[in-house]
Coordinates of C-alpha atoms in Angstrom, one line a residue:
M13 CA 51.1 4.1 -7.7
M14 CA 48.4 5.2 -5.2
P15 CA 49.6 6.8 -1.9
T16 CA 49.6 4.7 1.2
L17 CA 47.8 5.7 4.4
T18 CA 49.7 6.2 7.7
S19 CA 48.9 3.9 10.5
L20 CA 47.0 6.7 12.2
A21 CA 44.9 7.3 9.1
V22 CA 44.2 3.6 9.0
L23 CA 42.6 3.9 12.4
E24 CA 40.4 6.7 11.1
M25 CA 39.3 4.6 8.1
E26 CA 38.5 1.7 10.4
Q27 CA 36.3 4.0 12.5
A28 CA 34.7 5.4 9.3
E29 CA 33.8 1.8 8.2
Q30 CA 32.2 1.2 11.6
L31 CA 30.2 4.4 11.3
F32 CA 29.0 3.5 7.8
A33 CA 28.0 0.0 9.1
S34 CA 26.1 1.5 12.0
L35 CA 24.3 3.9 9.8
R36 CA 23.3 1.0 7.5
H37 CA 22.2 -1.1 10.4
H38 CA 20.0 1.5 12.0
T39 CA 18.4 2.8 8.7
T40 CA 18.0 -0.3 6.5
D41 CA 14.9 -0.2 4.5
V42 CA 15.1 -3.1 2.0
P43 CA 16.4 -3.0 -0.6
G44 CA 18.4 0.1 0.5
I45 CA 18.3 2.6 3.4
T46 CA 15.8 5.3 4.2
R47 CA 16.8 8.4 6.3
D48 CA 13.6 10.4 6.0
T49 CA 13.8 14.2 6.4
Y50 CA 12.7 15.2 9.9
G51 CA 11.7 11.6 10.5
A52 CA 13.1 8.5 12.3
G53 CA 15.8 7.8 9.8
E54 CA 17.4 11.2 9.6
N55 CA 17.0 11.6 13.4
V56 CA 18.9 8.4 14.2
A57 CA 21.7 9.4 11.8
H58 CA 22.1 12.7 13.6
D59 CA 22.0 11.0 17.0
L60 CA 24.7 8.6 15.9
M61 CA 27.0 11.4 14.6
A62 CA 26.4 13.4 17.8
A63 CA 27.3 10.5 20.0
T64 CA 30.5 9.9 18.0
A65 CA 31.4 13.5 18.3
R66 CA 30.9 13.5 22.1
D67 CA 33.1 10.4 22.3
L68 CA 35.8 12.3 20.5
G69 CA 35.5 15.2 23.0
L70 CA 34.0 17.6 20.5
E71 CA 31.5 20.4 21.3
V72 CA 28.0 19.4 20.0
T73 CA 25.2 21.9 19.4
A74 CA 22.2 22.2 17.1
D75 CA 20.3 25.2 15.7
A76 CA 16.5 25.8 15.6
A77 CA 16.1 23.8 12.4
G78 CA 18.1 20.8 13.8
N79 CA 21.3 21.2 11.9
L80 CA 24.0 19.5 13.9
Y81 CA 27.4 21.2 14.7
M82 CA 30.4 19.2 16.0
T83 CA 33.3 21.5 16.8
L84 CA 37.0 21.3 17.7
P85 CA 37.6 24.7 19.3
G86 CA 40.6 26.6 18.0
R87 CA 43.2 28.6 19.8
D88 CA 41.5 31.8 18.7
P89 CA 37.7 31.2 19.0
S90 CA 37.1 34.7 17.5
A91 CA 38.7 33.7 14.2
P92 CA 36.3 32.7 11.3
Q93 CA 35.8 29.0 11.5
I94 CA 36.2 26.2 9.0
I95 CA 33.1 24.2 8.4
M96 CA 33.0 20.8 6.8
G97 CA 29.9 18.8 6.3
S98 CA 27.0 17.4 4.2
H99 CA 23.5 16.1 4.8
L100 CA 22.3 13.0 6.6
D101 CA 18.9 12.4 5.0
S102 CA 18.4 10.2 2.0
V103 CA 15.9 9.3 -0.7
P104 CA 13.6 6.4 0.0
H105 CA 15.4 3.1 -0.4
G106 CA 18.6 4.9 -1.3
G107 CA 22.3 4.2 -0.8
N108 CA 24.3 4.4 2.4
Y109 CA 26.9 7.0 1.3
D110 CA 25.0 9.9 -0.3
G111 CA 25.5 12.8 2.1
A112 CA 26.7 10.7 5.0
A113 CA 30.1 10.2 3.5
G114 CA 30.8 14.0 3.9
V115 CA 29.8 14.0 7.6
V116 CA 31.8 10.9 8.4
A117 CA 34.8 12.3 6.6
G118 CA 34.6 15.6 8.5
L119 CA 34.4 13.7 11.8
M120 CA 37.4 11.6 10.9
V121 CA 39.4 14.7 10.1
L122 CA 38.7 16.0 13.6
A123 CA 39.4 12.5 15.1
R124 CA 42.8 12.7 13.5
L125 CA 43.5 16.1 14.9
K126 CA 42.5 15.0 18.3
R127 CA 44.7 11.9 18.2
L128 CA 47.7 13.9 17.1
G129 CA 47.0 16.4 19.9
R130 CA 46.7 19.3 17.5
I131 CA 44.7 22.4 18.5
P132 CA 44.0 24.4 15.3
Q133 CA 44.4 28.1 15.2
R134 CA 40.8 28.5 14.2
S135 CA 37.9 26.4 15.2
V136 CA 36.9 23.5 12.9
T137 CA 33.3 22.4 12.8
V138 CA 31.5 19.4 11.1
M139 CA 28.0 20.3 10.1
G140 CA 25.3 17.7 9.6
C141 CA 22.7 19.4 7.4
R142 CA 19.0 18.7 7.6
A143 CA 16.6 18.3 4.8
E144 CA 18.8 18.3 1.7
E145 CA 16.8 15.7 -0.3
L146 CA 13.8 17.5 -1.7
C147 CA 11.8 14.3 -2.4
W148 CA 10.4 14.7 1.1
F149 CA 9.6 18.4 1.1
P150 CA 9.5 20.2 -2.3
A151 CA 12.1 22.9 -1.6
P152 CA 15.9 22.8 -1.9
Y153 CA 18.5 23.1 0.8
I154 CA 16.0 23.5 3.7
G155 CA 18.5 22.9 6.5
S156 CA 21.4 25.0 5.2
R157 CA 19.1 27.9 4.1
A158 CA 17.5 27.9 7.6
A159 CA 20.9 28.1 9.2
F160 CA 21.5 31.4 7.4
G161 CA 18.0 32.8 7.9
L162 CA 17.2 32.3 4.2
L163 CA 14.3 30.0 4.5
P164 CA 11.0 31.9 3.8
P165 CA 8.8 31.5 6.9
A166 CA 5.8 30.7 4.7
L167 CA 7.4 27.4 3.8
L168 CA 7.2 26.2 7.4
D169 CA 3.5 25.7 7.0
G170 CA 3.2 25.7 3.3
L171 CA 5.5 22.7 2.6
K172 CA 3.9 19.3 3.2
R173 CA 5.9 16.1 3.5
A174 CA 5.2 13.9 0.5
D175 CA 4.3 10.7 2.5
T176 CA 2.7 12.1 5.7
G177 CA 1.0 15.3 4.5
L178 CA 2.2 17.0 7.6
S179 CA 3.9 20.4 7.4
L180 CA 7.6 21.2 7.7
A181 CA 6.9 23.0 10.9
E182 CA 5.0 20.0 12.3
H183 CA 7.8 17.6 11.4
M184 CA 10.5 20.0 12.9
A185 CA 8.5 20.3 16.2
T186 CA 7.9 16.5 16.4
S187 CA 11.7 16.0 16.0
G188 CA 12.3 18.4 18.9
F189 CA 13.3 21.6 17.1
Q190 CA 11.9 25.1 17.2
P191 CA 10.2 26.3 14.0
E192 CA 8.9 29.3 15.8
R193 CA 12.4 30.7 16.1
L194 CA 12.7 30.4 12.3
R195 CA 9.5 32.3 11.9
Q196 CA 11.1 35.1 13.9
G197 CA 14.0 35.2 11.4
E198 CA 16.7 33.6 13.6
V199 CA 20.1 33.5 12.0
Y200 CA 22.6 30.9 13.3
L201 CA 25.4 31.1 10.7
R202 CA 26.8 34.4 9.4
P203 CA 29.1 34.5 6.4
E204 CA 31.6 36.8 8.1
H205 CA 32.2 34.2 10.8
I206 CA 33.1 31.4 8.3
H207 CA 36.5 31.1 6.8
C208 CA 35.5 28.5 4.3
Y209 CA 33.1 25.5 3.7
L210 CA 34.4 22.1 2.6
E211 CA 32.3 19.2 1.5
L212 CA 33.2 15.6 0.5
H213 CA 30.5 13.7 -1.3
I214 CA 30.2 10.6 -3.5
E215 CA 29.9 11.4 -7.2
Q216 CA 26.4 10.6 -8.2
G217 CA 27.1 10.0 -11.9
P218 CA 29.6 7.8 -13.8
A219 CA 32.4 10.3 -14.8
L220 CA 35.0 9.2 -12.3
V221 CA 34.3 5.5 -12.8
D222 CA 34.5 6.0 -16.6
A223 CA 37.8 7.9 -16.3
G224 CA 39.3 5.4 -13.8
I225 CA 40.0 8.2 -11.4
P226 CA 39.2 8.0 -7.6
V227 CA 38.7 11.6 -6.7
G228 CA 37.1 14.7 -8.3
I229 CA 37.7 18.3 -7.6
V230 CA 34.4 20.1 -8.2
T231 CA 34.4 23.3 -10.3
G232 CA 30.8 24.3 -9.4
I233 CA 27.3 23.1 -8.6
R234 CA 25.1 23.5 -11.6
G235 CA 22.3 25.9 -11.4
S236 CA 18.9 24.8 -12.8
L237 CA 15.8 25.7 -14.6
R238 CA 12.9 23.4 -13.7
Y239 CA 9.6 23.4 -15.6
R240 CA 7.1 21.3 -13.9
H241 CA 3.9 22.1 -15.8
C242 CA 4.6 22.3 -19.5
R243 CA 1.5 21.7 -21.7
I244 CA 1.0 21.3 -25.4
Q245 CA -2.6 21.8 -26.7
G246 CA -3.5 20.5 -30.2
R247 CA -6.7 19.0 -31.4
Y248 CA -8.1 15.5 -31.0
A249 CA -9.1 13.9 -34.3
H250 CA -9.7 10.6 -36.0
A251 CA -6.5 8.7 -36.6
G252 CA -7.5 7.6 -40.0
A253 CA -9.6 10.4 -41.4
V254 CA -7.4 13.5 -41.1
P255 CA -4.4 14.1 -43.4
R256 CA -1.1 15.2 -42.0
H257 CA -1.3 18.9 -43.1
L258 CA -4.7 19.3 -41.3
R259 CA -3.6 17.8 -38.0
Q260 CA -2.8 19.6 -34.8
D261 CA -0.9 16.7 -33.3
A262 CA 0.3 17.5 -29.8
V263 CA 2.8 14.6 -29.7
L264 CA 4.5 15.6 -33.0
A265 CA 4.7 19.2 -31.7
G266 CA 6.3 17.8 -28.6
V267 CA 8.7 15.7 -30.5
E268 CA 9.8 18.7 -32.6
F269 CA 10.2 20.8 -29.4
V270 CA 12.3 18.1 -27.7
Q271 CA 14.5 17.8 -30.8
A272 CA 15.1 21.5 -30.7
L273 CA 16.1 21.2 -27.0
E274 CA 18.6 18.6 -27.9
Q275 CA 20.0 20.7 -30.8
H276 CA 20.4 23.5 -28.4
W277 CA 22.3 21.2 -26.0
L278 CA 24.6 20.0 -28.8
Q279 CA 25.4 23.6 -29.7
R280 CA 26.2 24.4 -26.0
E281 CA 28.6 21.5 -25.9
A282 CA 30.2 22.6 -29.2
D283 CA 30.7 26.1 -27.6
G284 CA 32.3 24.5 -24.6
I285 CA 29.5 25.5 -22.2
D286 CA 28.6 23.2 -19.3
F287 CA 25.0 22.1 -20.0
V288 CA 22.6 19.1 -19.4
A289 CA 18.9 18.8 -20.1
T290 CA 16.3 16.2 -19.2
V291 CA 12.6 15.8 -20.2
G292 CA 11.6 13.6 -17.2
E293 CA 7.9 13.2 -17.9
F294 CA 6.2 13.2 -21.3
S295 CA 2.6 11.9 -21.5
T296 CA -0.7 12.2 -23.2
N297 CA -4.0 12.6 -21.3
P298 CA -5.0 9.0 -20.2
E299 CA -8.7 10.2 -20.0
H300 CA -8.7 10.9 -23.7
H301 CA -5.8 9.1 -25.5
T302 CA -6.4 5.9 -27.4
L303 CA -5.0 4.0 -30.3
T304 CA -7.3 5.6 -32.9
K305 CA -7.1 9.3 -31.9
V306 CA -4.7 12.0 -33.0
P307 CA -3.4 13.2 -29.6
G308 CA -4.7 16.6 -28.7
E309 CA -2.8 17.2 -25.5
V310 CA 0.6 16.5 -24.0
Q311 CA 2.1 17.3 -20.6
F312 CA 5.8 17.2 -19.9
T313 CA 8.5 18.4 -17.6
M314 CA 12.1 19.8 -18.1
D315 CA 15.1 20.0 -15.9
I316 CA 18.0 22.0 -17.4
R317 CA 21.3 22.6 -15.5
S318 CA 24.5 24.5 -16.1
E319 CA 27.3 26.1 -14.2
D320 CA 26.9 29.0 -16.6
H321 CA 24.1 31.3 -15.3
P322 CA 23.9 33.5 -18.5
A323 CA 23.5 30.2 -20.5
L324 CA 20.6 29.2 -18.4
L325 CA 18.8 32.5 -18.8
A326 CA 19.5 32.4 -22.6
T327 CA 18.1 28.9 -22.7
D328 CA 14.8 30.0 -21.2
V329 CA 14.4 32.8 -23.8
Y330 CA 15.3 30.4 -26.6
L331 CA 12.9 27.7 -25.5
R332 CA 10.0 30.1 -25.1
E333 CA 10.7 31.5 -28.6
I334 CA 10.9 28.0 -30.2
A335 CA 7.7 26.9 -28.4
A336 CA 5.8 29.8 -29.8
D337 CA 7.2 29.1 -33.3
I338 CA 6.3 25.4 -33.2
G339 CA 2.9 26.1 -31.8
Q340 CA 2.1 28.6 -34.5
R341 CA 3.3 26.4 -37.4
R342 CA 1.5 23.3 -36.1
G343 CA -1.8 25.1 -35.2
G344 CA -1.6 24.6 -31.4
T345 CA 0.1 26.0 -28.3
I346 CA 3.1 25.0 -26.3
D347 CA 2.9 26.6 -22.9
L348 CA 6.0 26.0 -20.7
G349 CA 4.5 27.6 -17.7
E350 CA 6.5 29.1 -14.9
C351 CA 9.9 27.7 -14.0
T352 CA 11.8 27.6 -10.8
H353 CA 15.4 28.9 -11.0
A354 CA 18.3 27.9 -8.8
L355 CA 21.6 29.8 -9.1
P356 CA 24.8 27.9 -9.8
G357 CA 27.2 27.6 -6.9
L358 CA 30.8 28.2 -8.1
M359 CA 33.6 26.7 -6.1
D360 CA 36.4 29.0 -5.0
V361 CA 39.3 29.1 -7.5
N362 CA 42.0 29.4 -4.8
L363 CA 40.7 26.4 -2.9
R364 CA 40.4 24.3 -6.0
Q365 CA 44.0 25.1 -6.9
R366 CA 45.2 24.2 -3.4
L367 CA 43.3 20.9 -3.6
K368 CA 44.9 20.2 -7.0
T369 CA 48.4 21.0 -5.7
L370 CA 47.9 18.8 -2.5
A371 CA 46.6 15.9 -4.7
Q372 CA 49.7 16.2 -6.9
Q373 CA 52.0 16.2 -3.9
Q374 CA 50.3 13.1 -2.4
G375 CA 50.1 11.3 -5.7
I376 CA 46.2 11.3 -5.7
P377 CA 44.8 11.2 -9.3
T378 CA 42.0 13.8 -9.6
L379 CA 39.5 15.0 -12.2
A380 CA 38.1 18.6 -12.4
M381 CA 34.4 18.3 -12.9
A382 CA 31.1 20.0 -12.4
S383 CA 28.5 18.7 -10.1
G384 CA 25.2 18.0 -11.8
A385 CA 23.4 17.4 -8.5
G386 CA 22.6 20.0 -6.0
H387 CA 24.5 20.2 -2.7
D388 CA 24.4 22.3 0.4
C389 CA 27.7 23.8 -0.5
A390 CA 25.9 25.8 -3.2
V391 CA 24.2 27.8 -0.3
F392 CA 27.5 28.6 1.3
A393 CA 29.1 29.6 -2.1
N394 CA 26.2 31.9 -2.9
Q395 CA 26.7 33.6 0.5
G396 CA 30.1 34.6 -0.7
I397 CA 31.9 32.0 1.5
P398 CA 34.9 30.4 -0.1
T399 CA 33.8 26.8 -0.8
A400 CA 35.3 23.6 -2.1
M401 CA 34.0 20.2 -2.9
V402 CA 35.7 16.8 -3.3
F403 CA 34.0 13.9 -5.1
V404 CA 34.7 10.3 -4.4
R405 CA 34.3 7.7 -7.1
N406 CA 31.1 5.6 -6.6
E407 CA 29.9 2.7 -8.7
N408 CA 26.3 2.4 -9.8
G409 CA 25.3 6.0 -9.4
S410 CA 23.2 7.3 -6.5
H411 CA 19.7 7.6 -5.2
N412 CA 19.5 3.9 -5.4
A413 CA 20.3 1.0 -3.1
D414 CA 23.4 -0.1 -5.1
E415 CA 25.8 2.8 -4.2
A416 CA 29.2 1.2 -4.0
M417 CA 31.8 3.6 -2.8
D418 CA 35.1 1.8 -2.1
I419 CA 36.6 2.6 1.3
A420 CA 40.0 3.0 -0.4
D421 CA 38.7 5.7 -2.6
F422 CA 37.0 7.4 0.4
A423 CA 40.4 7.3 2.2
L424 CA 42.0 9.2 -0.7
G425 CA 39.3 11.8 -0.7
W426 CA 39.5 12.1 3.1
Q427 CA 43.3 12.4 3.0
L428 CA 43.0 15.3 0.5
L429 CA 40.4 17.0 2.7
A430 CA 42.5 16.5 5.9
A431 CA 45.6 18.0 4.1
L432 CA 43.6 21.1 3.1
V433 CA 42.2 21.5 6.7
D434 CA 45.8 21.3 8.0
E435 CA 46.8 24.2 5.7
L436 CA 43.7 26.3 6.4
S437 CA 43.5 25.8 10.1
E438 CA 46.9 27.3 10.9

C-alpha cells in the first residue's frame, strides 16, 4: 500500500501542479516545450520560480552567471547550508519536467516548512541552475561550474550557441548577467559552506517504469568518454571486381570494431561493472559512396558511460588497441581521435542509506540505480560535497515532448526529499 499525503502536503502538490502548468503555458513550443539556455524560455522559467519564492517570503538572489538562489534562512546563518535544486533549461521541443521537477520540489519543501512555521537550524536554499542542457552550448554543467568558479574563462567567448551563433558571454549579458565577473574568477559557492546538495529529477530512462517502482535512489552519475571524430580509412574500389581478401572495406572494419565494443560491454556486465555504450553516428562519405563502390571511408561517434572511473580508462586503452589491430589486419586505419572525459559523480553513501531508511519507514518503494544522464549534482559531488539524488518514475523517457511524470509519483519523491531535509536541517 502506498503512503498517503497529509492535508498540508496535498496543498504543496496542488501548488506544484499549478507551477508545472504555468511553466508549460509560458514555454510551450509545439509539440513540446522549449526553455532555451540564456534565452527567453529559460529566463521566463527563472522569473516564474523567483516570483513564487518571493510570494513564499524566501530570500532571492542570483550569481554572475544567472543561477538562481531561493533561501529560507536558518537560525544559525553561519552553519553550512543545505542546497536543493536542478536546472530550468530544456532541449528544443522537450518535456515539461526534465530539470524543472527538482526546482519545483525544492520550493515545495520550503513552502511546507514555512506553512508549518519551522525555522531550520541551518539555511536551506533551492538553486535553479543555468545551462545544464549542452545542446545549446557544447559544454557540460555551465551554470553549476560557473557558481564554483570552475568555468574556464575562454569558454565565455569560445562557446557559440547552436542556433544563434552568439557567444556564451553575449547571451549571458543579453539576459542581464555579468560574464566579466566570471572572467575575473568570481566564486559564488564554496564547498566548505555547503552541508549537502540534494536533487530530485525525473528518471530519463525506463528502469523504474519497467520495475513498477515510483522512486529511485541514485548511486552515482555515470562518467563518460565521448569520441566525436572517429574515422576509418580504407580504400575505395569496384564492388564487383575486387575479391574479399584484397579489399580494404571501411564499413566491414567498422562493423568488426563495433562488435568488439559490444563484446567488451557484455564482459563488463558479466563482471558486474556499470557500463553503457552507444555508437550514435555511423556513416560513409556522401560525396563518394554509391551502390557499386567498396566503401573507403567511415566516420562515427561513441558515447561510453560508467560509474566506474577505472573501467572507463581501461575501455579507452582497449578500444585503441583493438582499433589498431583491426586496422592492421584489414589494411586500413581506425583513428578514434581525441575524446572528452567527464568524471563520474558518486552519491554519498550515508545520504543514500538515510534515504533508503526513510523510504522504508514511509512505505515508499525504491530502486537503487545509476544515472546514465548527466546532472548538476555531479559537479557538487566532485567538489567533495555530500550529494544525493532522487529519481521519480517517468513514462516515455525524456528529451521529448511525451514526458509523463505522474503527480502521485512526484509526491512520493518530494515526500522523501522533505523527510531528509527535516533530518538534515536540525
